[in-house]
Tab-separated table of C-alpha atoms in Angstrom:
chain	number	residue	atom	x	y	z
A	1	MET	CA	7.294	-46.835	-7.410
A	2	SER	CA	4.140	-48.009	-9.151
A	3	LEU	CA	1.234	-45.898	-10.390
A	4	ALA	CA	-0.907	-47.474	-7.642
A	5	ASP	CA	1.559	-46.148	-5.021
A	6	ILE	CA	1.422	-42.684	-6.556
A	7	VAL	CA	-2.404	-42.697	-6.627
A	8	LYS	CA	-2.419	-43.719	-2.962
A	9	LYS	CA	-0.055	-40.849	-2.077
A	10	ILE	CA	-2.307	-38.396	-3.928
A	11	GLU	CA	-5.374	-39.667	-2.051
A	12	ASN	CA	-3.521	-39.358	1.279
A	13	GLY	CA	-2.498	-35.776	0.465
A	14	GLU	CA	1.198	-36.664	0.345
A	15	ILE	CA	1.406	-35.352	-3.237
A	16	THR	CA	-0.489	-32.289	-4.376
A	17	GLN	CA	-0.873	-30.725	-7.784
A	18	ASN	CA	1.627	-27.955	-7.155
A	19	ASN	CA	3.680	-30.322	-4.972
A	20	GLU	CA	5.249	-27.552	-2.889
A	21	LEU	CA	7.698	-28.493	-0.202
A	22	PRO	CA	6.035	-28.850	3.189
A	23	ASP	CA	6.971	-26.599	6.093
A	24	GLY	CA	10.380	-27.520	7.463
A	25	LYS	CA	14.086	-26.820	7.345
A	26	TYR	CA	16.043	-27.821	4.234
A	27	THR	CA	19.729	-27.843	3.371
A	28	THR	CA	19.911	-26.321	-0.083
A	29	ARG	CA	22.407	-24.936	-2.555
A	30	LEU	CA	21.922	-21.501	-4.134
A	31	THR	CA	21.933	-22.470	-7.805
A	32	ALA	CA	20.746	-19.345	-9.639
A	33	VAL	CA	19.956	-15.666	-9.251
A	34	ALA	CA	18.359	-14.155	-12.340
A	35	HIS	CA	16.842	-10.902	-13.535
A	36	ASN	CA	14.231	-11.927	-16.064
A	37	VAL	CA	12.422	-9.797	-18.619
A	38	PRO	CA	9.608	-11.699	-20.359
A	39	LYS	CA	9.154	-11.104	-24.090
A	40	GLY	CA	6.466	-8.527	-24.711
A	41	GLY	CA	6.055	-7.927	-20.998
A	42	ASN	CA	6.779	-4.774	-19.113
A	43	LEU	CA	7.065	-6.409	-15.686
A	44	ASP	CA	10.532	-7.800	-15.172
A	45	TYR	CA	11.313	-9.842	-12.086
A	46	LEU	CA	14.081	-11.253	-9.928
A	47	SER	CA	14.349	-14.929	-8.975
A	48	PHE	CA	16.443	-16.922	-6.525
A	49	LYS	CA	16.668	-20.688	-7.083
A	50	PHE	CA	17.707	-23.142	-4.377
A	51	THR	CA	18.090	-26.919	-4.809
A	52	VAL	CA	17.587	-29.277	-1.857
A	53	VAL	CA	20.771	-31.342	-1.431
A	54	ASP	CA	19.759	-34.061	1.017
A	55	GLY	CA	16.898	-35.890	2.670
A	56	GLU	CA	13.547	-37.011	1.336
A	57	PHE	CA	13.196	-33.983	-0.957
A	58	LYS	CA	16.702	-34.113	-2.468
A	59	SER	CA	16.882	-32.463	-5.934
A	60	ARG	CA	13.640	-30.502	-5.434
A	61	THR	CA	13.828	-26.767	-6.023
A	62	ILE	CA	12.670	-23.704	-4.168
A	63	ILE	CA	12.222	-20.668	-6.407
A	64	MET	CA	11.525	-17.287	-4.877
A	65	PHE	CA	10.535	-14.043	-6.537
A	66	PRO	CA	11.299	-11.100	-4.255
A	67	SER	CA	9.728	-7.888	-5.494
A	68	LEU	CA	11.129	-4.376	-5.302
A	69	ARG	CA	8.211	-2.933	-7.261
A	70	GLU	CA	7.271	0.355	-5.592
A	71	THR	CA	3.715	0.530	-6.926
A	72	LYS	CA	0.835	-1.933	-7.106
A	73	LYS	CA	-1.042	-2.777	-10.313
A	74	ASP	CA	-3.570	-0.062	-9.523
A	75	GLY	CA	-0.797	2.544	-9.228
A	76	SER	CA	-0.976	2.927	-5.451
A	77	PRO	CA	2.298	2.666	-3.531
A	78	MET	CA	3.521	-0.601	-2.011
A	79	SER	CA	3.715	-0.517	1.765
A	80	GLU	CA	6.999	0.434	3.347
A	81	ARG	CA	6.807	-2.736	5.460
A	82	PHE	CA	6.458	-4.967	2.381
A	83	LEU	CA	9.451	-3.382	0.636
A	84	ALA	CA	11.536	-3.467	3.835
A	85	ASN	CA	10.772	-7.187	4.241
A	86	GLN	CA	11.834	-7.865	0.642
A	87	ILE	CA	15.122	-5.987	1.100
A	88	MET	CA	15.807	-7.751	4.415
A	89	MET	CA	15.111	-11.141	2.814
A	90	ILE	CA	17.616	-10.455	-0.001
A	91	LYS	CA	20.190	-9.308	2.558
A	92	GLN	CA	19.509	-12.440	4.657
A	93	ILE	CA	20.163	-14.653	1.615
A	94	GLY	CA	23.374	-12.691	1.074
A	95	GLU	CA	24.486	-13.286	4.673
A	96	ALA	CA	23.772	-16.997	4.294
A	97	VAL	CA	26.209	-17.226	1.346
A	98	GLY	CA	28.824	-14.927	2.890
A	99	LEU	CA	27.858	-11.768	0.995
A	100	ASP	CA	27.261	-8.405	2.634
A	101	VAL	CA	24.736	-7.146	0.060
A	102	PRO	CA	25.654	-3.522	-0.662
A	103	ASN	CA	22.955	-0.862	-0.432
A	104	LYS	CA	23.668	0.117	-4.047
A	105	CYS	CA	21.626	-2.987	-4.985
A	106	PHE	CA	18.514	-1.107	-3.856
A	107	LEU	CA	19.328	2.461	-4.905
A	108	GLY	CA	19.052	2.274	-8.700
A	109	ASP	CA	16.856	4.648	-10.675
A	110	THR	CA	14.425	1.854	-11.575
A	111	GLU	CA	13.312	-1.496	-10.253
A	112	SER	CA	15.009	-3.076	-13.276
A	113	ASP	CA	18.318	-1.381	-12.380
A	114	ASN	CA	18.060	-2.831	-8.860
A	115	TYR	CA	17.307	-6.345	-10.131
A	116	HIS	CA	20.258	-6.167	-12.511
A	117	GLU	CA	22.592	-5.000	-9.723
A	118	ILE	CA	21.413	-7.809	-7.407
A	119	GLU	CA	21.860	-10.404	-10.156
A	120	THR	CA	25.371	-9.143	-10.936
A	121	THR	CA	26.345	-9.067	-7.257
A	122	PHE	CA	25.140	-12.615	-6.475
A	123	ASN	CA	26.327	-14.240	-9.729
A	124	ASN	CA	29.838	-14.709	-8.487
A	125	PRO	CA	31.418	-18.156	-7.997
A	126	GLU	CA	32.173	-17.089	-4.428
A	127	TYR	CA	28.414	-17.064	-3.641
A	128	LEU	CA	26.613	-19.237	-6.189
A	129	GLY	CA	26.738	-22.881	-5.220
A	130	LYS	CA	26.981	-22.167	-1.486
A	131	LEU	CA	24.973	-24.255	0.943
A	132	VAL	CA	22.060	-22.440	2.596
A	133	SER	CA	19.621	-23.629	5.234
A	134	VAL	CA	16.097	-22.635	4.180
A	135	LYS	CA	13.287	-22.805	6.717
A	136	ILE	CA	9.789	-22.684	5.227
A	137	SER	CA	6.738	-21.903	7.333
A	138	THR	CA	3.176	-21.232	6.238
A	139	THR	CA	0.834	-18.648	7.752
A	140	PRO	CA	-2.828	-17.958	6.939
A	141	ASN	CA	-3.728	-15.365	4.329
A	142	LYS	CA	-6.784	-13.477	5.621
A	143	LYS	CA	-7.687	-12.072	2.198
A	144	ASN	CA	-7.263	-15.380	0.360
A	145	PRO	CA	-7.428	-18.393	2.733
A	146	ASP	CA	-6.852	-20.852	-0.133
A	147	ASN	CA	-3.467	-19.236	-0.824
A	148	PRO	CA	-1.514	-19.117	2.483
A	149	TRP	CA	1.645	-17.047	2.862
A	150	LYS	CA	4.997	-18.821	2.589
A	151	ASN	CA	7.636	-17.437	4.944
A	152	TYR	CA	11.333	-18.117	4.430
A	153	GLU	CA	14.311	-17.867	6.757
A	154	PHE	CA	17.878	-18.347	5.571
A	155	GLU	CA	20.979	-19.375	7.495
A	156	LYS	CA	24.563	-20.079	6.581
A	157	VAL	CA	25.594	-23.745	6.464
A	158	GLU	CA	29.185	-24.559	7.317
A	159	GLU	CA	30.556	-26.570	4.437
A	160	LYS	CA	32.816	-29.506	5.220
A	161	ALA	CA	36.321	-29.381	3.833
A	162	ASP	CA	36.786	-31.436	0.688
A	163	PRO	CA	39.297	-34.181	1.523
A	164	PHE	CA	40.257	-34.408	-2.158
A	165	GLN	CA	40.950	-30.713	-2.565
A	166	GLU	CA	44.561	-29.879	-3.287
A	167	THR	CA	46.306	-28.610	-0.182
A	168	ASN	CA	49.605	-27.580	-1.757
A	169	ASN	CA	51.345	-29.457	1.052
A	170	GLU	CA	54.192	-31.382	-0.488
A	171	ILE	CA	55.288	-34.626	1.122
A	172	GLU	CA	59.009	-35.101	1.243
A	173	VAL	CA	60.145	-38.674	0.703
A	174	THR	CA	63.689	-39.586	1.683
A	175	GLU	CA	65.797	-42.720	1.065
A	176	GLU	CA	64.907	-43.927	4.551
A	177	ASP	CA	61.178	-43.954	3.645
A	178	LEU	CA	61.676	-46.404	0.775
A	179	PRO	CA	61.152	-50.110	1.549
A	180	PHE	CA	64.281	-51.299	-0.311
């Protein structure tokens, strides 16, 4: 692709500066779940990373930052609805990878304890690397129209059996099977 093609795509709105994935349904792979603590910062966070595995946007990533912070920057409490939606989203991701997320992931003494428990629970070879269908839809943000809300839905994707995987089925060859 030439620079002229890229400029044309930018002018047509096909490529934007932040280049977010457009609304749609994507087959992805859960590639990382991390509890991050920035140096010098007191606000740690949790992230889920998904990589698109097919189609036009193959290899692109979706990174989400669910929050279990119980208070806002001004010290007022987060709404019950917001926190419930965050918990349900984490549980929905768990269902999509075959994990029944235990309630202990949300019952720690601190937000940091909860993030650590979620990271530990998901970072298991049984769940990481699983295919997940991610549906992205955008809705207007009344308070900040230039920054619309991104909504995510997650579903399990049935993975096809690997034909090269060892089956432990031994084939018995007798004298009659040999050509000479």
